[in-house]
XYZ file of C-alpha atoms in Angstrom:
246
model
C 9.221 53.305 -70.312
C 12.836 54.402 -69.983
C 14.919 57.127 -68.395
C 16.062 59.146 -71.451
C 19.380 59.293 -73.274
C 21.102 56.436 -71.497
C 21.424 52.701 -72.195
C 19.222 50.375 -70.205
C 21.138 49.012 -67.233
C 20.206 46.583 -64.500
C 21.103 47.806 -61.024
C 20.846 45.714 -57.855
C 18.942 47.657 -55.239
C 20.688 46.859 -51.973
C 18.404 46.083 -49.072
C 15.480 44.612 -51.005
C 14.550 41.156 -49.756
C 16.189 38.582 -52.037
C 15.146 40.275 -55.248
C 16.574 42.379 -58.026
C 14.700 45.482 -59.191
C 15.351 46.900 -62.625
C 16.417 50.502 -62.974
C 16.143 51.653 -66.576
C 18.581 54.053 -68.101
C 20.487 55.255 -65.049
C 24.156 56.034 -64.916
C 25.818 58.494 -62.534
C 26.748 61.661 -64.438
C 30.326 62.905 -64.406
C 29.602 65.722 -61.961
C 28.381 63.403 -59.222
C 30.393 61.785 -56.483
C 31.336 58.145 -56.952
C 28.659 57.004 -54.510
C 25.974 58.675 -56.621
C 25.133 61.452 -54.158
C 24.381 64.895 -55.555
C 27.438 67.098 -55.824
C 27.438 70.051 -53.417
C 28.930 73.157 -54.947
C 29.984 74.674 -51.621
C 33.070 73.530 -49.716
C 30.955 73.901 -46.544
C 27.770 71.952 -47.311
C 26.618 72.112 -43.713
C 26.366 75.908 -43.981
C 25.524 76.621 -47.612
C 22.880 75.292 -49.949
C 23.922 73.369 -53.036
C 23.146 75.102 -56.324
C 21.787 73.213 -59.320
C 21.984 75.123 -62.593
C 18.971 74.326 -64.765
C 19.400 74.820 -68.531
C 16.810 76.475 -70.749
C 15.097 73.868 -72.923
C 15.730 73.946 -76.635
C 12.596 72.829 -78.431
C 9.092 72.050 -77.274
C 8.292 70.020 -74.163
C 5.058 68.130 -73.537
C 4.370 66.845 -70.015
C 3.066 63.415 -71.021
C 5.277 61.118 -68.932
C 7.122 59.720 -71.948
C 10.264 61.904 -71.669
C 10.841 61.497 -75.398
C 11.055 65.190 -76.304
C 14.499 66.007 -77.774
C 15.218 68.499 -74.982
C 15.377 65.665 -72.419
C 17.914 63.860 -74.591
C 20.412 66.712 -74.458
C 21.711 67.932 -71.119
C 19.072 68.470 -68.427
C 20.088 69.288 -64.875
C 20.365 66.161 -62.710
C 19.773 65.786 -59.002
C 21.727 62.564 -58.749
C 20.512 59.723 -56.564
C 18.203 60.818 -53.744
C 19.709 60.250 -50.300
C 18.371 59.190 -46.926
C 18.614 61.043 -43.621
C 22.059 59.494 -43.120
C 23.332 61.032 -46.351
C 23.723 57.651 -48.042
C 22.157 56.808 -51.435
C 18.532 55.946 -50.795
C 16.751 52.675 -51.497
C 14.532 52.277 -53.432
C 16.309 54.333 -56.049
C 14.951 57.764 -57.026
C 16.300 60.741 -58.954
C 15.219 63.797 -60.913
C 16.035 65.907 -63.961
C 15.057 69.506 -64.677
C 14.660 71.993 -67.531
C 12.846 75.296 -67.969
C 11.347 77.359 -70.748
C 9.746 80.794 -70.843
C 6.605 79.671 -68.996
C 7.299 76.510 -66.987
C 9.789 74.609 -64.868
C 9.881 70.985 -66.059
C 10.735 68.267 -63.564
C 11.111 64.585 -64.470
C 11.069 62.209 -61.501
C 11.967 58.516 -61.481
C 11.135 55.978 -58.749
C 12.115 52.324 -58.648
C 9.361 50.517 -56.757
C 8.634 46.823 -56.092
C 5.127 47.559 -54.805
C 3.572 50.707 -56.271
C 0.884 52.109 -53.998
C -1.386 55.130 -54.406
C -3.457 56.788 -51.706
C -7.216 56.510 -52.090
C -7.582 60.101 -50.873
C -9.058 62.547 -53.408
C -6.918 65.297 -54.965
C -5.861 67.894 -52.394
C -6.174 65.156 -49.778
C -3.395 63.509 -47.706
C -1.646 61.573 -50.479
C 1.141 60.577 -48.110
C -1.259 58.396 -46.078
C -0.994 54.820 -47.341
C 0.578 55.684 -50.674
C 3.774 56.507 -52.547
C 4.417 60.104 -53.559
C 6.906 62.734 -54.660
C 6.755 66.083 -52.876
C 8.109 69.375 -54.231
C 8.639 72.202 -51.726
C 9.493 75.619 -53.185
C 10.738 78.504 -51.039
C 9.090 81.706 -52.256
C 9.012 85.196 -50.701
C 6.643 85.153 -47.758
C 6.108 81.406 -47.563
C 6.266 78.071 -49.342
C 4.537 76.260 -52.166
C 4.077 72.504 -51.832
C 3.090 70.095 -54.608
C 2.632 66.392 -53.863
C 1.939 63.853 -56.612
C 1.050 60.155 -56.470
C 2.058 57.472 -59.020
C -1.356 57.662 -60.710
C -1.213 61.442 -61.054
C -3.265 62.694 -58.102
C -2.147 66.183 -57.062
C -2.216 67.885 -53.693
C -0.932 71.467 -53.779
C -0.890 74.052 -51.023
C 0.388 77.527 -50.236
C 1.898 78.444 -46.865
C 1.070 81.916 -45.609
C 0.523 83.736 -42.305
C -2.620 81.685 -41.606
C -0.974 78.323 -42.312
C -1.413 75.946 -45.245
C -4.043 76.890 -47.815
C -5.114 73.781 -49.743
C -7.565 75.758 -51.860
C -4.588 77.214 -53.739
C -4.105 75.706 -57.198
C -0.615 75.522 -58.680
C -1.796 74.924 -62.239
C 0.727 72.127 -62.773
C 0.377 69.867 -65.797
C 1.750 66.365 -65.685
C 2.023 62.995 -67.308
C 2.772 59.742 -65.512
C 3.931 56.313 -66.605
C 3.743 53.219 -64.402
C 5.501 49.909 -64.978
C 3.480 47.715 -62.655
C 0.031 47.385 -61.092
C -0.984 49.995 -58.528
C -2.245 48.755 -55.132
C -1.857 45.097 -56.093
C 0.406 43.134 -53.742
C 0.077 39.876 -55.684
C 2.845 40.739 -58.146
C 6.149 42.609 -58.248
C 6.263 46.056 -59.823
C 9.219 47.864 -61.318
C 9.092 51.665 -61.537
C 7.097 54.835 -62.142
C 7.867 58.198 -63.735
C 6.361 61.672 -63.445
C 6.872 64.498 -65.941
C 5.720 67.758 -64.363
C 5.322 71.269 -65.784
C 5.174 73.839 -62.970
C 4.096 77.333 -64.107
C 6.889 79.753 -63.241
C 4.303 82.299 -62.103
C 3.006 79.842 -59.476
C 6.395 79.793 -57.747
C 7.210 83.476 -58.055
C 9.535 83.344 -61.064
C 9.453 85.519 -64.180
C 11.350 83.248 -66.563
C 14.560 85.265 -66.589
C 18.031 83.769 -66.722
C 19.781 84.029 -63.367
C 16.640 83.757 -61.232
C 16.936 81.437 -58.238
C 14.513 79.551 -56.040
C 14.900 77.146 -53.129
C 13.645 73.612 -53.763
C 13.439 70.392 -51.809
C 12.242 67.134 -53.378
C 11.171 64.121 -51.323
C 10.184 60.659 -52.460
C 8.293 58.520 -49.953
C 7.730 54.802 -50.474
C 4.904 53.130 -48.542
C 4.964 49.424 -47.767
C 2.050 47.014 -47.210
C 2.982 46.691 -43.519
C 2.428 50.421 -43.007
C 6.089 51.409 -42.840
C 7.329 54.311 -44.921
C 10.789 55.155 -46.260
C 11.558 58.677 -47.460
C 14.588 59.925 -49.367
C 15.244 63.247 -50.987
C 17.316 65.880 -52.709
C 17.977 69.261 -51.113
C 16.225 67.936 -48.021
C 18.936 68.819 -45.483
C 19.096 71.810 -43.177
C 20.709 73.984 -45.860
C 18.353 72.915 -48.653
C 19.142 73.396 -52.312
C 18.745 76.184 -54.843
C 17.782 76.075 -58.515
C 19.407 78.655 -60.771
C 17.850 79.288 -64.186
C 20.771 79.061 -66.588
């Protein structure tokens, strides 16, 4: 398993107890700040959302978790390193990359993880309880769409409307996942996990036209054996973030 298009590097994850975790294929892109935080396009980030321009994929994409389709090796949009509530680069390391085609928004998510844990809840259950997860929150007219995914590919999706969250709603996402480690086994040290997600544009109110925009927040939460939980994210501040189909 590797994060595409970049040489394999070994990065020390600050704050992990006397150990070095391996982060494959990460290097801060030129348009990121030196500390690895996502670049904010506005000169007043506290008042305006950052805009991430997502390129149209050239060639086919298959959501299998391998990230070996040629489109990923070109120039996908990059979130940069996810940050904590203090605005500093988060630990454990997480980041995302995005592309779109005429039918789907593709999101690749990477998580370094010394102890990969997955909730035992069934799909459309509370995956955040006792497990690691990525959460996608889309701002659509009249409400929100939330998609939460565990390392082993369980999906909880919900639609927010006037009556609250509707967990019967199905997003229709397709995904592949790849895990470098053993899930829910504390006897060894894990390394990382990757999700490759295809979100139907129709499920989030998009028509697949260049110039369309949608608000998006991505969170990664890491659960520890002692019950503590650390969450980092992209676009997770008060102003949020916006995707622009380019």
